[in-house]
Structure formats: structure tokens, C-alpha cells
mmCIF file with all atom_site columns, C-alpha atoms and ligand atoms in Angstrom:
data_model
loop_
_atom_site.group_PDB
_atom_site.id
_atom_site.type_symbol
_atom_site.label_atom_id
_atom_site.label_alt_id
_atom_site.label_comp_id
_atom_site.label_asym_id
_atom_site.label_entity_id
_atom_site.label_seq_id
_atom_site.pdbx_PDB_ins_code
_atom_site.Cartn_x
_atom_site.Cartn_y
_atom_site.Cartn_z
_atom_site.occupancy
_atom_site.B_iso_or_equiv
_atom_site.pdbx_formal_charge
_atom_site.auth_seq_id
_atom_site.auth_comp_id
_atom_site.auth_asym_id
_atom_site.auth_atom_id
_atom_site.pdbx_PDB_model_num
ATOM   1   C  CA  . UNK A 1 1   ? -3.328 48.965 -27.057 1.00 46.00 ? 624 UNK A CA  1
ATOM   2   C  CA  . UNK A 1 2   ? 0.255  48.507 -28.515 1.00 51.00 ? 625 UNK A CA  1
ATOM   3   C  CA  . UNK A 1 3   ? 0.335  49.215 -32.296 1.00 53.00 ? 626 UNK A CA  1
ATOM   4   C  CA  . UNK A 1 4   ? 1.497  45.847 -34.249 1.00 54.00 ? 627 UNK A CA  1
ATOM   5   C  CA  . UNK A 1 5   ? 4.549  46.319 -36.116 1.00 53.00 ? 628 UNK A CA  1
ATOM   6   C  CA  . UNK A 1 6   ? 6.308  44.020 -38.681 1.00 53.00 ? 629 UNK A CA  1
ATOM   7   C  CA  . UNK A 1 7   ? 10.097 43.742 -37.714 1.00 53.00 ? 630 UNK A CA  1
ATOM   8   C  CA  . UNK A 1 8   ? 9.996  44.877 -42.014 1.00 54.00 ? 631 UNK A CA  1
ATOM   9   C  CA  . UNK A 1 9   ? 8.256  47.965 -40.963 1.00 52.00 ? 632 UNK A CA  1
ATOM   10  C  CA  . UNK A 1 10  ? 10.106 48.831 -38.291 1.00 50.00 ? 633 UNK A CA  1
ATOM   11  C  CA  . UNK A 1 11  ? 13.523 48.627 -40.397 1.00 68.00 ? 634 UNK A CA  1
ATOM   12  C  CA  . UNK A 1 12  ? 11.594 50.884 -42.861 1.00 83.00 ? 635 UNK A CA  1
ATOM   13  C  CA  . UNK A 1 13  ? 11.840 47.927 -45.700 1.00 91.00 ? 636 UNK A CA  1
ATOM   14  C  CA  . UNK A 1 14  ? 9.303  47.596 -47.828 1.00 94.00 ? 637 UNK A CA  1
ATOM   15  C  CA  . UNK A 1 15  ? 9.442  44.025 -48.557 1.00 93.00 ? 638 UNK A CA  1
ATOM   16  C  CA  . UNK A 1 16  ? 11.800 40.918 -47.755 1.00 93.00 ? 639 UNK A CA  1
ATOM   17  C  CA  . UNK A 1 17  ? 12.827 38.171 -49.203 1.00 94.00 ? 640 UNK A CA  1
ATOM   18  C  CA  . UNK A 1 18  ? 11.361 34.915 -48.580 1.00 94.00 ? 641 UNK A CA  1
ATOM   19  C  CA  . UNK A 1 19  ? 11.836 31.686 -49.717 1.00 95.00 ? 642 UNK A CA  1
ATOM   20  C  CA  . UNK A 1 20  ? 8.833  31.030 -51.221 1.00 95.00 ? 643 UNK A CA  1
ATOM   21  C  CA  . UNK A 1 21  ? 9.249  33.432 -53.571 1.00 96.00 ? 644 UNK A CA  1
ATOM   22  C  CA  . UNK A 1 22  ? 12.166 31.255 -54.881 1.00 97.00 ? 645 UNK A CA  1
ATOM   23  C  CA  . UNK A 1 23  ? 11.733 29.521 -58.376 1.00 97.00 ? 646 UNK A CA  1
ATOM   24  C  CA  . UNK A 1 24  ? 14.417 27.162 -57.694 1.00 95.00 ? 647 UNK A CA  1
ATOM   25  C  CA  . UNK A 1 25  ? 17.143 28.758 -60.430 1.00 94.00 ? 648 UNK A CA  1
ATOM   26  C  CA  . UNK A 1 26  ? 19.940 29.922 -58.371 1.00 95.00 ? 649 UNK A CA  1
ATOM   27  C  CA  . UNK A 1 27  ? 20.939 32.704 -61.196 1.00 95.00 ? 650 UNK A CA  1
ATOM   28  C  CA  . UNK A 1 28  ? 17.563 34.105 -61.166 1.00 97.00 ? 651 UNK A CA  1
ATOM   29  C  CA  . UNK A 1 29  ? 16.681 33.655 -57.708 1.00 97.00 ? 652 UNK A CA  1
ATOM   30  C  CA  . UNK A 1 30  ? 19.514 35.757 -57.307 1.00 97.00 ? 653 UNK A CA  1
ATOM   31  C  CA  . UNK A 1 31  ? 18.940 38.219 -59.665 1.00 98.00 ? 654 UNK A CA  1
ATOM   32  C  CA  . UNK A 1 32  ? 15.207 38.701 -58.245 1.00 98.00 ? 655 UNK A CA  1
ATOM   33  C  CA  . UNK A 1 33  ? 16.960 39.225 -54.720 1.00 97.00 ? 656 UNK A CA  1
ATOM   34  C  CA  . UNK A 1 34  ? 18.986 41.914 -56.212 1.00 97.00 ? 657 UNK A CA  1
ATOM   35  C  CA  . UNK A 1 35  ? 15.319 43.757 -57.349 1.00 97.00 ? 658 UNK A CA  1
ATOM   36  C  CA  . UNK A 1 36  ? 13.828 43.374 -53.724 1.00 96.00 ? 659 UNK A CA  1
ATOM   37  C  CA  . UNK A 1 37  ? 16.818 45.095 -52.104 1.00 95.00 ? 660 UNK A CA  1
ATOM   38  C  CA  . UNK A 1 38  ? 16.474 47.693 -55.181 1.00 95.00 ? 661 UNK A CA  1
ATOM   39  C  CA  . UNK A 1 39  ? 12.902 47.835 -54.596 1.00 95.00 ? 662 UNK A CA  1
ATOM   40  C  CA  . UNK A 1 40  ? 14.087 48.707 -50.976 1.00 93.00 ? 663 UNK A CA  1
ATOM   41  C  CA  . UNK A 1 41  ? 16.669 51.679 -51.258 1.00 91.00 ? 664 UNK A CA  1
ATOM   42  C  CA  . UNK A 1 42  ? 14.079 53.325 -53.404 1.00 91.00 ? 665 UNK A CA  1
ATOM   43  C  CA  . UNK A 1 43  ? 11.730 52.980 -50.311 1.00 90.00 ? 666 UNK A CA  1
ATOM   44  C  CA  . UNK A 1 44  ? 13.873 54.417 -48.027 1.00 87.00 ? 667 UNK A CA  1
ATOM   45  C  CA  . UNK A 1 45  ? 14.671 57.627 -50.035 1.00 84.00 ? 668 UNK A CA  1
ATOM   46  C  CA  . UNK A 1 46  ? 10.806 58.384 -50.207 1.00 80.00 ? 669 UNK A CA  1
ATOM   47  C  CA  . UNK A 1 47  ? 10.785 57.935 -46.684 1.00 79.00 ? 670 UNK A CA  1
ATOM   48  C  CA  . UNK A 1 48  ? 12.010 61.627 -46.038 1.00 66.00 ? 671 UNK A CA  1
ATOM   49  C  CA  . UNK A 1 49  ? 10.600 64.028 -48.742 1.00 64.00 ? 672 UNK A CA  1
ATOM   50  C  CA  . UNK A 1 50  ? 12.870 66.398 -48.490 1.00 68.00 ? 673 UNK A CA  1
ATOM   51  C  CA  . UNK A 1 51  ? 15.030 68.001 -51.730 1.00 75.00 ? 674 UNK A CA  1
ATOM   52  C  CA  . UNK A 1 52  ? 18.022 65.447 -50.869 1.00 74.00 ? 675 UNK A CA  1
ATOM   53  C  CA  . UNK A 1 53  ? 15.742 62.545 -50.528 1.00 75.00 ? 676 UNK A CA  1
ATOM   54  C  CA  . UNK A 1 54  ? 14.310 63.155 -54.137 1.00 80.00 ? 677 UNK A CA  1
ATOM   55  C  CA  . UNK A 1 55  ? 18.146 63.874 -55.149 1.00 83.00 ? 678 UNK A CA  1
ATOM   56  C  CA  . UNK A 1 56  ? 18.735 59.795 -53.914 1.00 84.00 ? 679 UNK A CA  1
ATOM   57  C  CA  . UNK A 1 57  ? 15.673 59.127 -55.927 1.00 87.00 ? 680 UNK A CA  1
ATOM   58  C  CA  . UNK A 1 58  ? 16.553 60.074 -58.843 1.00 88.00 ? 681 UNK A CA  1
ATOM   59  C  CA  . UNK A 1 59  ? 19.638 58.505 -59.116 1.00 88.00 ? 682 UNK A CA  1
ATOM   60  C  CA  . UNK A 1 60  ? 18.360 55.076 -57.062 1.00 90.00 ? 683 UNK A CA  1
ATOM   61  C  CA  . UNK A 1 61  ? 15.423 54.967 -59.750 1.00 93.00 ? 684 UNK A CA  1
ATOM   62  C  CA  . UNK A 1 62  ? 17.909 54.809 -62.701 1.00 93.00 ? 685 UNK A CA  1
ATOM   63  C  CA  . UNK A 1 63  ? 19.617 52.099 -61.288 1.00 94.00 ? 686 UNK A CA  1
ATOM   64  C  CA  . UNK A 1 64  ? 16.532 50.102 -60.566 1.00 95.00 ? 687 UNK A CA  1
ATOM   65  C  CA  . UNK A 1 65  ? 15.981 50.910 -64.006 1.00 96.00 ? 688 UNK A CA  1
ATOM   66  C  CA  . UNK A 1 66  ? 18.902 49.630 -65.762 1.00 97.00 ? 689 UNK A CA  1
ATOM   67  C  CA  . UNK A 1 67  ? 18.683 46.411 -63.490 1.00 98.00 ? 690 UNK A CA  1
ATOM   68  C  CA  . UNK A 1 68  ? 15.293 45.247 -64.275 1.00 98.00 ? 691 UNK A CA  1
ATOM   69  C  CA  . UNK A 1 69  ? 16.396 46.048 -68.005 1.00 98.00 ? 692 UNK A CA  1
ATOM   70  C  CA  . UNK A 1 70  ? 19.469 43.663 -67.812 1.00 98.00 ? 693 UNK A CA  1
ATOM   71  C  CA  . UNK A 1 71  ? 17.387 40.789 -65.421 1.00 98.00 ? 694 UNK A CA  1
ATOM   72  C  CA  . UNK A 1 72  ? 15.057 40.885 -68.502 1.00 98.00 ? 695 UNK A CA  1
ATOM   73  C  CA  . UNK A 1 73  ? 17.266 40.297 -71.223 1.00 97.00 ? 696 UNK A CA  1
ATOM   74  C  CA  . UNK A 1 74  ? 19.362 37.538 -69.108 1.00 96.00 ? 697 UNK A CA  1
ATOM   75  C  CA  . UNK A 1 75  ? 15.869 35.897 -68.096 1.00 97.00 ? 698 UNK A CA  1
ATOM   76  C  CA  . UNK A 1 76  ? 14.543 35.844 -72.704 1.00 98.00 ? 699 UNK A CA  1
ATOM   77  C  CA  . UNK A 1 77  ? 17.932 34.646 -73.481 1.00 96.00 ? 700 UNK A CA  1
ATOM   78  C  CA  . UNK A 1 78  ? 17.292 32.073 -70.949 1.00 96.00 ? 701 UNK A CA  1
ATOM   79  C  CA  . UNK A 1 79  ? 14.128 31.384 -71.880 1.00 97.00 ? 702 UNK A CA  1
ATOM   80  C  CA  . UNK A 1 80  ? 14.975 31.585 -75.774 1.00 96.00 ? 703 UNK A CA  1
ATOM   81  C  CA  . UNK A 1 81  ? 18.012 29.078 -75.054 1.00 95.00 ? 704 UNK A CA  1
ATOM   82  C  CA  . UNK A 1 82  ? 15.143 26.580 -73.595 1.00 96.00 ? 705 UNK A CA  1
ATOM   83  C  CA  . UNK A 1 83  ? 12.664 27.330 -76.594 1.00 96.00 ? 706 UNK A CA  1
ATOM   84  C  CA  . UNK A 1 84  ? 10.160 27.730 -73.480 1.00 97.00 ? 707 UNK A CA  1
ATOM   85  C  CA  . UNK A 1 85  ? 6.836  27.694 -75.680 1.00 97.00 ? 708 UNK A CA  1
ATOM   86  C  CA  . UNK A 1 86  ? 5.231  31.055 -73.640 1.00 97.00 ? 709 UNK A CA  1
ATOM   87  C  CA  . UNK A 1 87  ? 8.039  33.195 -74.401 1.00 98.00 ? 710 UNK A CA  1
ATOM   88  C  CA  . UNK A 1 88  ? 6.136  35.929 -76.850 1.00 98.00 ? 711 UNK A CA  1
ATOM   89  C  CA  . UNK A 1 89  ? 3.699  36.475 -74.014 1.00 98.00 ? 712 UNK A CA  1
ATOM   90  C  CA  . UNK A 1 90  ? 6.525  36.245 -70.635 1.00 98.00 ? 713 UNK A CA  1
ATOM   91  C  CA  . UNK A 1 91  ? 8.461  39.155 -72.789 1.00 98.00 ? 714 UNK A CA  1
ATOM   92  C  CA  . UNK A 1 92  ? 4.958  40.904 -73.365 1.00 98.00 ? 715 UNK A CA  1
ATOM   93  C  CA  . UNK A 1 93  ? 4.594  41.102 -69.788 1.00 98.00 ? 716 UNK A CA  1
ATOM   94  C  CA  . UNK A 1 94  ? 8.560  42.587 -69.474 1.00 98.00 ? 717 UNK A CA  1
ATOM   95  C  CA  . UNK A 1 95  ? 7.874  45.177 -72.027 1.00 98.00 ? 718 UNK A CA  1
ATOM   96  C  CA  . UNK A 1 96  ? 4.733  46.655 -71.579 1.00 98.00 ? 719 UNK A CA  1
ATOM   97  C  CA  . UNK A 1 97  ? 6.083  46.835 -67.808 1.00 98.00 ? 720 UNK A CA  1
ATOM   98  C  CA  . UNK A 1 98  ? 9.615  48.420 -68.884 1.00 97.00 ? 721 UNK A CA  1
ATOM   99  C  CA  . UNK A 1 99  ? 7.090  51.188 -70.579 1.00 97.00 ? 722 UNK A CA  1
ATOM   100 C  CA  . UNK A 1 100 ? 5.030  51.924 -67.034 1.00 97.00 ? 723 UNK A CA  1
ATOM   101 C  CA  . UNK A 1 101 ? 8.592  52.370 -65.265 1.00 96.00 ? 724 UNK A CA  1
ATOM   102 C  CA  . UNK A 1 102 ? 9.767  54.934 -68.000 1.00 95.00 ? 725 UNK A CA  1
ATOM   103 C  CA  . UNK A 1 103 ? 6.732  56.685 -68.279 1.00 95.00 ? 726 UNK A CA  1
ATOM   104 C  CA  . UNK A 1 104 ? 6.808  57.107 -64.623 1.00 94.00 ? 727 UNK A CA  1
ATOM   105 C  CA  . UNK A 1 105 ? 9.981  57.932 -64.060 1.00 93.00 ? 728 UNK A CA  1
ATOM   106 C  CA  . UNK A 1 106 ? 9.797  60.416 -66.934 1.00 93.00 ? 729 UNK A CA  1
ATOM   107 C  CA  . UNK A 1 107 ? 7.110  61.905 -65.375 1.00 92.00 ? 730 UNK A CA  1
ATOM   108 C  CA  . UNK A 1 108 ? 8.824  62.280 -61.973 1.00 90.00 ? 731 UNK A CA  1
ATOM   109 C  CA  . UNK A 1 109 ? 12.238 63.537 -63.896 1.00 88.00 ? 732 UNK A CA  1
ATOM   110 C  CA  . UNK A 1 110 ? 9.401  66.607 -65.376 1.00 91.00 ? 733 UNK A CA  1
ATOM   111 C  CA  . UNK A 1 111 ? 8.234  66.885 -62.156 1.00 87.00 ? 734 UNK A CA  1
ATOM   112 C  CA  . UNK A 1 112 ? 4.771  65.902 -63.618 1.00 89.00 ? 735 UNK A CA  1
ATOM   113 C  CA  . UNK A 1 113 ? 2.487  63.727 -61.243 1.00 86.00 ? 736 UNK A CA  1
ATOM   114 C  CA  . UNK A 1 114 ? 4.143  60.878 -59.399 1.00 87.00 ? 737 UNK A CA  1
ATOM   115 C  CA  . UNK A 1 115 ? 3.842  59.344 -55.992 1.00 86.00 ? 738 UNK A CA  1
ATOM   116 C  CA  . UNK A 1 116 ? 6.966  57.863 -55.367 1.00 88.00 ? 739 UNK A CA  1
ATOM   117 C  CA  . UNK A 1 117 ? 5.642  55.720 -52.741 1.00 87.00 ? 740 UNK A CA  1
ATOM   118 C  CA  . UNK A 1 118 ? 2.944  54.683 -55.280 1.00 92.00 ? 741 UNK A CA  1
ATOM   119 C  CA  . UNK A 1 119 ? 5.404  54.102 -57.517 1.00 94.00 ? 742 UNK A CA  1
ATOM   120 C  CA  . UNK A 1 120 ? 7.213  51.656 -55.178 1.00 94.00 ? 743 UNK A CA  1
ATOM   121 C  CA  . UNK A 1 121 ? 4.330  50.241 -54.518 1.00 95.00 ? 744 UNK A CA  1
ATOM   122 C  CA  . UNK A 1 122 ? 3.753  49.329 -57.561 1.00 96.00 ? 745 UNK A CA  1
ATOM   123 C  CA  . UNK A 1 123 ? 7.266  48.094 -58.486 1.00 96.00 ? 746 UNK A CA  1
ATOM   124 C  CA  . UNK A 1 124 ? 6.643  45.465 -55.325 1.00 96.00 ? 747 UNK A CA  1
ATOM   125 C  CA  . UNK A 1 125 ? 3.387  44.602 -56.392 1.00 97.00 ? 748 UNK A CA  1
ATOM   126 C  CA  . UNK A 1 126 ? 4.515  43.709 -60.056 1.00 97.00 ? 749 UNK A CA  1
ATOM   127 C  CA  . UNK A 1 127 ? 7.445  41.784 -59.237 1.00 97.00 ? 750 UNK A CA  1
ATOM   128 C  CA  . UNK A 1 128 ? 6.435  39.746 -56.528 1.00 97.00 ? 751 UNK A CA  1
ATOM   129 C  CA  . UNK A 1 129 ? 3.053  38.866 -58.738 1.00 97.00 ? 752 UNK A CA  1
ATOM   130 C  CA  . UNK A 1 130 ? 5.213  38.241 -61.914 1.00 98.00 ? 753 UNK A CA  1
ATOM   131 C  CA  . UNK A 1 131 ? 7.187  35.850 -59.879 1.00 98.00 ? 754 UNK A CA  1
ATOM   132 C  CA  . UNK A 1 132 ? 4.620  33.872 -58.197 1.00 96.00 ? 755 UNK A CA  1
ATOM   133 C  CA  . UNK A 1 133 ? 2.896  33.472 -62.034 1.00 97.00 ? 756 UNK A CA  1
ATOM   134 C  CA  . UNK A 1 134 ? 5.083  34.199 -64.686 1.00 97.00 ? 757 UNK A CA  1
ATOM   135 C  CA  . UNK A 1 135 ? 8.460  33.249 -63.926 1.00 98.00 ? 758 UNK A CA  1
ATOM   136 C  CA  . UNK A 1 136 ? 6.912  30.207 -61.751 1.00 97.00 ? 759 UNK A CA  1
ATOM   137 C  CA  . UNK A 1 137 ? 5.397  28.844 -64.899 1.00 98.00 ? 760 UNK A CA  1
ATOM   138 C  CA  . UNK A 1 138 ? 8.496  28.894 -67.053 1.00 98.00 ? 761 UNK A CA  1
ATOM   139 C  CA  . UNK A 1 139 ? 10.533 27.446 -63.783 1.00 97.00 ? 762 UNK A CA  1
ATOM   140 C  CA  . UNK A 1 140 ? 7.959  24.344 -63.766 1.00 97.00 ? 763 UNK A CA  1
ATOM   141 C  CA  . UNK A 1 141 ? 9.045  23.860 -67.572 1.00 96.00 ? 764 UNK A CA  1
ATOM   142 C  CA  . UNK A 1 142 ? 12.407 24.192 -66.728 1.00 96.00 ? 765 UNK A CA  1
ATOM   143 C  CA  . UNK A 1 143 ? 12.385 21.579 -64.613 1.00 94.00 ? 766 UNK A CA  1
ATOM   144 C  CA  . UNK A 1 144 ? 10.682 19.362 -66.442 1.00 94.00 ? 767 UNK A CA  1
ATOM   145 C  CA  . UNK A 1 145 ? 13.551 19.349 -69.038 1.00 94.00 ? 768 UNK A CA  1
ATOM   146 C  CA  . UNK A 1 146 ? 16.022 19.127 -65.908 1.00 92.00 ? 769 UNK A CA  1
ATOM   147 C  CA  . UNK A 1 147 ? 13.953 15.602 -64.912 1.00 92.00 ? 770 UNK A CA  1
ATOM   148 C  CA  . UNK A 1 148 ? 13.839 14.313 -68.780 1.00 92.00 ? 771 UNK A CA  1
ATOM   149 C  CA  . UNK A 1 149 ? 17.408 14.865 -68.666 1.00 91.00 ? 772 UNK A CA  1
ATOM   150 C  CA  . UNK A 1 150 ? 16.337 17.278 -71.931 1.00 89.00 ? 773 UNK A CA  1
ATOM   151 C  CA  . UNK A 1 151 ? 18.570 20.798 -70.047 1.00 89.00 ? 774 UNK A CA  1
ATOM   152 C  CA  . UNK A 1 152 ? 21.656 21.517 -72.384 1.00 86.00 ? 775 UNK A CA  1
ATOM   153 C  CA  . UNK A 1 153 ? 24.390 21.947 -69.825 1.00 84.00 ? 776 UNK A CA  1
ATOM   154 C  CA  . UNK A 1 154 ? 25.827 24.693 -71.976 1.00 79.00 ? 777 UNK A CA  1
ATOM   155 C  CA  . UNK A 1 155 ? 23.028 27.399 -70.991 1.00 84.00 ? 778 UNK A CA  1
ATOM   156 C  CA  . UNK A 1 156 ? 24.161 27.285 -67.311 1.00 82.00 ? 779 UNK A CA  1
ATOM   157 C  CA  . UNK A 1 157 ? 21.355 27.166 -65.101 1.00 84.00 ? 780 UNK A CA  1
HETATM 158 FE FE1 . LIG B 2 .   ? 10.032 37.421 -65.911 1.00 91.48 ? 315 LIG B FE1 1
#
């Protein structure tokens, strides 16, 4: 019997975009395209394990790094600039996540335990859940203040 493949699989992507993962704010729609591709290069080099595979992973996990740092800080000042009432807790989630990533990726600089296709994993897992909760629920309230007419122009979303 012929195996079942995913047209993802076969391109050896972990994970692609799909509309419903869309909260409906171009900027960070956008931005949370940018991770998935991210999330994708950093697949591919832990496809082949050899020593210039991990060479690509080092330096594709420090961008992925630095990007997730600066979609964090321009989602809070978003949600800051809309006083969105769950903010402590939606940065909670950001932080204690930003502390995994650099634990892990410490540990894979020391060569100390790490799976980089767990770690990948992982990455997916976490953004696509914190999407379809998290930044869902702030989106709703966003557009709530977009319908009351209540969305100061000025923050640009
Ligand atoms: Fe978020």
C-alpha cells in the first residue's frame, strides 16, 4: 500500500500557513508568517545531521531568536497602546517562553542535551497554540474597539 504523504512533508516543511490561523491584523498576521517560515529553515537544517547542518543551526536559531524577541515587543506595545485588560498574563506567556528558547538553545550552544527536532517541535507547537488562544483573545478585543469605533487611528493596526 502507497505510504500517504502531505505535499508539507514531502517539501520537508514542517508546517504551513493557513488562513485560519489568521487573527485578522494584517501587521501581526504578517509577523506570525515570518515565525512559520522561521520555524521552517530551522527544520530543514535538522533534516541532515551532519557538522554543516548544525553549523546552519546555530546561526538559523539566533535569528529565530531575535525575531520572536522583536514580534513580542511590537505585539505589548500593541497591546499596551489598546490598554487590552489581559496584558500582564499575554506577556507572562511571552516571557516564560523567551526563557525555554534560551535555555535550550544554551544548552545546544554547550552541546548539553537537545533534540533539535524536539526543539522545533516545540517552537510549532507553542506558536500555533498561542495563536489559536492567546493572540485570538486579544484580536476579539481588538475588534471590538474597531466596531465601537473606540481604535485610535494613531497605533496603526
Ligand atoms: Fe502573543
Amino acid at each position: 500500500m502507497a505510504q500517504i504523504t502531505t505535499t508539507a512533508e514531502a517539501d520537508n516543511v514542517l508546517v504551513e500557513w493557513d488562513n485560519r490561523y489568521a487573527i485578522g491584523i494584517p501587521l501581526i498576521d504578517d509577523q506570525h508568517k515570518e515565525l512559520i517560515q522561521l520555524t521552517n529553515e530551522l527544520y530543514k537544517s535538522c533534516l541532515a545531521g551532519d557538522e554543516a547542518a548544525r553549523a546552519n543551526f546555530g546561526t538559523a536559531v539566533k535569528g529565530t531568536v531575535d525575531y520572536v524577541k522583536y514580534h513580542f515587543s511590537a505585539e505589548e506595545k500593541i497591546l499596551e497602546n489598546v490598554k487590552y485588560p489581559e496584558i500582564g498574563e499575554h506577556k507572562r506567556q511571552h516571557e516564560v517562553f523567551v526563557k525555554q528558547v534560551l535555555e535550550d538553545v544554551q544548552n545546544f550552544q554547550e552541546g548539553k542535551k537537545f533534540v533539535p527536532n524536539v526543539f522545533v517541535r516545540f517552537l510549532k507547537d507553542w506558536i500555533l497554540s498561542h495563536i489559536a488562544v492567546m493572540d485570538t483573545q486579544y484580536a476579539k478585543y481588538i475588534q471590538n474597539l474597531k466596531k465601537q469605533g473606540a481604535l485610535d487611528s494613531a497605533i496603526g493596526i
